[in-house]
């Protein structure tokens, strides 16, 4: 199995109360999961770690950046991480999704539509559709063999015992450097 990876930036916004809970329920249904099998991880300001929360805890979260640094949804199927990048005041979402690009496109589409997200202009004005052209897919999505993904995670865990850098950041750096090597090479 492969892992599809895409990172997108959206306009930051305040969400209606309960919107993240609604999103979690839709993701669980789409992935054929019990809502208890969907892990919700919340990283609050002042904490050095993410805490596992319940879907009901999402009722009181409507903004990323003030008290919540990041919000992540994990399952055996996918990882979707919401993070506010303060330097650009953009909502950055990283998707690591087991399966092919079509499956990843469905999850990104579900996320963008459920949360009513607006992509930043530098990513183009075109809407993601389930039948986007091949060039767009290759530019936005990376497919990585699951064994390579797991190996990268093991290397990261071994090398970063005392580091505050996240796996997402490490993963992004490795992927970008490999892509740049291929472009330059």
mmCIF file of C-alpha atoms in Angstrom:
data_model
loop_
_atom_site.group_PDB
_atom_site.id
_atom_site.type_symbol
_atom_site.label_atom_id
_atom_site.label_comp_id
_atom_site.label_asym_id
_atom_site.label_seq_id
_atom_site.Cartn_x
_atom_site.Cartn_y
_atom_site.Cartn_z
ATOM 1 C CA UNK A 1 0.000 0.000 0.000
ATOM 2 C CA UNK A 2 1.113 3.552 -0.646
ATOM 3 C CA UNK A 3 0.879 6.735 1.395
ATOM 4 C CA UNK A 4 -0.347 9.872 -0.373
ATOM 5 C CA UNK A 5 1.027 13.119 1.003
ATOM 6 C CA UNK A 6 -0.146 16.669 0.345
ATOM 7 C CA UNK A 7 0.244 19.917 2.235
ATOM 8 C CA UNK A 8 -2.033 22.898 1.620
ATOM 9 C CA UNK A 9 -2.477 26.399 3.003
ATOM 10 C CA UNK A 10 -5.853 28.018 3.541
ATOM 11 C CA UNK A 11 -7.101 31.346 4.795
ATOM 12 C CA UNK A 12 -7.253 31.316 8.571
ATOM 13 C CA UNK A 13 -10.768 31.476 9.950
ATOM 14 C CA UNK A 14 -12.923 31.070 13.007
ATOM 15 C CA UNK A 15 -15.103 27.982 12.578
ATOM 16 C CA UNK A 16 -18.722 27.703 13.723
ATOM 17 C CA UNK A 17 -19.159 25.911 17.044
ATOM 18 C CA UNK A 18 -19.248 22.139 16.500
ATOM 19 C CA UNK A 19 -17.773 22.262 12.960
ATOM 20 C CA UNK A 20 -14.697 20.174 13.901
ATOM 21 C CA UNK A 21 -16.948 17.590 15.595
ATOM 22 C CA UNK A 22 -19.062 17.402 12.423
ATOM 23 C CA UNK A 23 -15.866 17.001 10.383
ATOM 24 C CA UNK A 24 -14.603 14.187 12.645
ATOM 25 C CA UNK A 25 -17.904 12.355 12.269
ATOM 26 C CA UNK A 26 -17.793 12.658 8.461
ATOM 27 C CA UNK A 27 -14.180 11.456 8.300
ATOM 28 C CA UNK A 28 -15.019 8.475 10.512
ATOM 29 C CA UNK A 29 -18.007 7.577 8.316
ATOM 30 C CA UNK A 30 -15.978 7.970 5.124
ATOM 31 C CA UNK A 31 -13.224 5.712 6.493
ATOM 32 C CA UNK A 32 -15.763 3.180 7.828
ATOM 33 C CA UNK A 33 -14.513 3.732 11.371
ATOM 34 C CA UNK A 34 -16.257 3.846 14.685
ATOM 35 C CA UNK A 35 -15.958 7.374 16.042
ATOM 36 C CA UNK A 36 -13.942 5.893 18.937
ATOM 37 C CA UNK A 37 -11.351 4.576 16.433
ATOM 38 C CA UNK A 38 -10.596 8.120 15.265
ATOM 39 C CA UNK A 39 -7.876 9.648 17.432
ATOM 40 C CA UNK A 40 -8.131 13.380 18.006
ATOM 41 C CA UNK A 41 -4.865 14.961 19.158
ATOM 42 C CA UNK A 42 -4.781 18.523 20.452
ATOM 43 C CA UNK A 43 -1.622 20.543 21.032
ATOM 44 C CA UNK A 44 -2.378 23.481 23.325
ATOM 45 C CA UNK A 45 -0.185 26.542 23.850
ATOM 46 C CA UNK A 46 2.158 26.056 26.757
ATOM 47 C CA UNK A 47 2.213 22.262 26.415
ATOM 48 C CA UNK A 48 5.192 20.384 24.989
ATOM 49 C CA UNK A 49 3.024 17.549 23.707
ATOM 50 C CA UNK A 50 -0.249 16.638 22.047
ATOM 51 C CA UNK A 51 -3.009 15.190 24.196
ATOM 52 C CA UNK A 52 -5.537 12.645 23.045
ATOM 53 C CA UNK A 53 -9.056 13.997 23.186
ATOM 54 C CA UNK A 54 -12.536 12.821 22.358
ATOM 55 C CA UNK A 55 -14.704 13.934 19.482
ATOM 56 C CA UNK A 56 -16.981 15.636 22.028
ATOM 57 C CA UNK A 57 -14.030 17.857 23.070
ATOM 58 C CA UNK A 58 -14.137 19.324 19.557
ATOM 59 C CA UNK A 59 -17.412 21.141 20.325
ATOM 60 C CA UNK A 60 -15.442 23.878 22.084
ATOM 61 C CA UNK A 61 -12.742 24.333 19.449
ATOM 62 C CA UNK A 62 -13.449 26.853 16.736
ATOM 63 C CA UNK A 63 -10.070 28.437 16.077
ATOM 64 C CA UNK A 64 -6.509 27.254 15.553
ATOM 65 C CA UNK A 65 -3.742 29.535 16.794
ATOM 66 C CA UNK A 66 -4.915 31.272 19.971
ATOM 67 C CA UNK A 67 -5.049 28.481 22.539
ATOM 68 C CA UNK A 68 -4.769 25.484 20.210
ATOM 69 C CA UNK A 69 -1.490 25.231 18.252
ATOM 70 C CA UNK A 70 -2.518 22.225 16.222
ATOM 71 C CA UNK A 71 -5.331 19.767 15.865
ATOM 72 C CA UNK A 72 -4.805 16.330 14.336
ATOM 73 C CA UNK A 73 -7.079 13.498 13.300
ATOM 74 C CA UNK A 74 -5.400 10.083 13.210
ATOM 75 C CA UNK A 75 -6.646 6.654 12.297
ATOM 76 C CA UNK A 76 -5.082 3.566 10.834
ATOM 77 C CA UNK A 77 -6.277 5.007 7.513
ATOM 78 C CA UNK A 78 -5.079 8.608 7.519
ATOM 79 C CA UNK A 79 -3.503 11.508 9.345
ATOM 80 C CA UNK A 80 -4.868 15.001 8.868
ATOM 81 C CA UNK A 81 -3.099 17.734 10.817
ATOM 82 C CA UNK A 82 -4.328 21.332 11.099
ATOM 83 C CA UNK A 83 -1.717 23.885 12.086
ATOM 84 C CA UNK A 84 -1.705 27.675 12.070
ATOM 85 C CA UNK A 85 1.528 29.114 10.725
ATOM 86 C CA UNK A 86 1.834 32.414 12.490
ATOM 87 C CA UNK A 87 4.354 33.957 10.094
ATOM 88 C CA UNK A 88 1.795 33.919 7.318
ATOM 89 C CA UNK A 89 -1.390 33.720 9.402
ATOM 90 C CA UNK A 90 -2.369 30.783 7.219
ATOM 91 C CA UNK A 91 -4.040 27.565 8.227
ATOM 92 C CA UNK A 92 -1.664 24.829 7.113
ATOM 93 C CA UNK A 93 -3.107 21.333 6.689
ATOM 94 C CA UNK A 94 -0.917 18.287 6.164
ATOM 95 C CA UNK A 95 -2.544 15.139 4.834
ATOM 96 C CA UNK A 96 -0.784 11.745 5.120
ATOM 97 C CA UNK A 97 -3.276 9.243 3.762
ATOM 98 C CA UNK A 98 -2.865 5.517 3.239
ATOM 99 C CA UNK A 99 -4.069 4.550 -0.188
ATOM 100 C CA UNK A 100 -3.816 5.917 -3.672
ATOM 101 C CA UNK A 101 -4.151 9.460 -4.975
ATOM 102 C CA UNK A 102 -7.866 9.014 -5.695
ATOM 103 C CA UNK A 103 -8.507 8.147 -2.052
ATOM 104 C CA UNK A 104 -6.426 11.150 -0.935
ATOM 105 C CA UNK A 105 -8.365 13.422 -3.291
ATOM 106 C CA UNK A 106 -11.636 12.259 -1.729
ATOM 107 C CA UNK A 107 -10.385 13.040 1.793
ATOM 108 C CA UNK A 108 -9.006 16.463 0.791
ATOM 109 C CA UNK A 109 -12.270 17.238 -1.002
ATOM 110 C CA UNK A 110 -14.273 16.155 2.071
ATOM 111 C CA UNK A 111 -12.084 18.288 4.354
ATOM 112 C CA UNK A 112 -12.262 21.415 2.204
ATOM 113 C CA UNK A 113 -16.018 21.168 1.680
ATOM 114 C CA UNK A 114 -17.011 20.219 5.227
ATOM 115 C CA UNK A 115 -14.909 22.957 6.819
ATOM 116 C CA UNK A 116 -15.621 25.451 4.004
ATOM 117 C CA UNK A 117 -11.921 26.242 3.542
ATOM 118 C CA UNK A 118 -10.546 28.837 1.127
ATOM 119 C CA UNK A 119 -7.180 28.041 -0.446
ATOM 120 C CA UNK A 120 -4.595 30.782 -0.526
ATOM 121 C CA UNK A 121 -4.222 32.414 -3.932
ATOM 122 C CA UNK A 122 -0.674 31.215 -4.622
ATOM 123 C CA UNK A 123 -2.012 27.681 -4.830
ATOM 124 C CA UNK A 124 -4.192 28.601 -7.762
ATOM 125 C CA UNK A 125 -7.828 29.444 -7.932
ATOM 126 C CA UNK A 126 -9.010 26.135 -9.348
ATOM 127 C CA UNK A 127 -11.150 23.990 -7.127
ATOM 128 C CA UNK A 128 -10.039 20.468 -6.322
ATOM 129 C CA UNK A 129 -12.379 18.140 -8.081
ATOM 130 C CA UNK A 130 -12.383 14.400 -7.998
ATOM 131 C CA UNK A 131 -11.366 14.339 -11.648
ATOM 132 C CA UNK A 132 -8.525 16.905 -11.545
ATOM 133 C CA UNK A 133 -6.001 16.620 -14.335
ATOM 134 C CA UNK A 134 -2.928 14.433 -13.964
ATOM 135 C CA UNK A 135 -0.461 17.348 -13.937
ATOM 136 C CA UNK A 136 -2.140 18.873 -10.883
ATOM 137 C CA UNK A 137 -2.094 15.536 -9.080
ATOM 138 C CA UNK A 138 1.604 15.009 -9.683
ATOM 139 C CA UNK A 139 2.409 18.521 -8.485
ATOM 140 C CA UNK A 140 0.318 18.380 -5.301
ATOM 141 C CA UNK A 141 0.338 14.731 -4.241
ATOM 142 C CA UNK A 142 3.232 12.412 -3.506
ATOM 143 C CA UNK A 143 2.764 8.685 -3.300
ATOM 144 C CA UNK A 144 5.240 6.920 -1.072
ATOM 145 C CA UNK A 145 5.424 3.209 -0.426
ATOM 146 C CA UNK A 146 4.189 2.491 3.080
ATOM 147 C CA UNK A 147 7.396 0.614 3.933
ATOM 148 C CA UNK A 148 9.452 3.726 3.081
ATOM 149 C CA UNK A 149 7.104 5.908 5.113
ATOM 150 C CA UNK A 150 7.461 3.583 8.121
ATOM 151 C CA UNK A 151 11.248 3.506 7.702
ATOM 152 C CA UNK A 152 11.373 7.316 7.644
ATOM 153 C CA UNK A 153 9.292 7.393 10.828
ATOM 154 C CA UNK A 154 11.664 4.932 12.541
ATOM 155 C CA UNK A 155 14.728 6.969 11.513
ATOM 156 C CA UNK A 156 13.050 10.147 12.760
ATOM 157 C CA UNK A 157 12.193 8.538 16.115
ATOM 158 C CA UNK A 158 15.760 7.284 16.547
ATOM 159 C CA UNK A 159 17.393 10.583 15.595
ATOM 160 C CA UNK A 160 15.036 12.960 17.384
ATOM 161 C CA UNK A 161 14.790 11.697 20.945
ATOM 162 C CA UNK A 162 15.725 15.121 22.324
ATOM 163 C CA UNK A 163 14.347 17.209 19.466
ATOM 164 C CA UNK A 164 11.218 19.367 19.506
ATOM 165 C CA UNK A 165 10.887 19.089 15.722
ATOM 166 C CA UNK A 166 7.763 17.226 14.623
ATOM 167 C CA UNK A 167 7.648 14.206 12.345
ATOM 168 C CA UNK A 168 5.543 16.233 9.895
ATOM 169 C CA UNK A 169 8.277 18.855 9.590
ATOM 170 C CA UNK A 170 10.981 16.195 9.215
ATOM 171 C CA UNK A 171 8.902 14.291 6.644
ATOM 172 C CA UNK A 172 8.251 17.473 4.639
ATOM 173 C CA UNK A 173 11.965 18.371 4.615
ATOM 174 C CA UNK A 174 13.032 14.911 3.440
ATOM 175 C CA UNK A 175 10.405 14.808 0.680
ATOM 176 C CA UNK A 176 11.224 18.317 -0.531
ATOM 177 C CA UNK A 177 14.968 17.654 -0.612
ATOM 178 C CA UNK A 178 14.469 14.397 -2.563
ATOM 179 C CA UNK A 179 12.186 16.133 -5.062
ATOM 180 C CA UNK A 180 14.672 18.975 -5.498
ATOM 181 C CA UNK A 181 17.478 16.445 -6.094
ATOM 182 C CA UNK A 182 15.406 14.835 -8.854
ATOM 183 C CA UNK A 183 14.626 18.220 -10.415
ATOM 184 C CA UNK A 184 18.292 19.306 -10.272
ATOM 185 C CA UNK A 185 19.657 15.908 -11.248
#
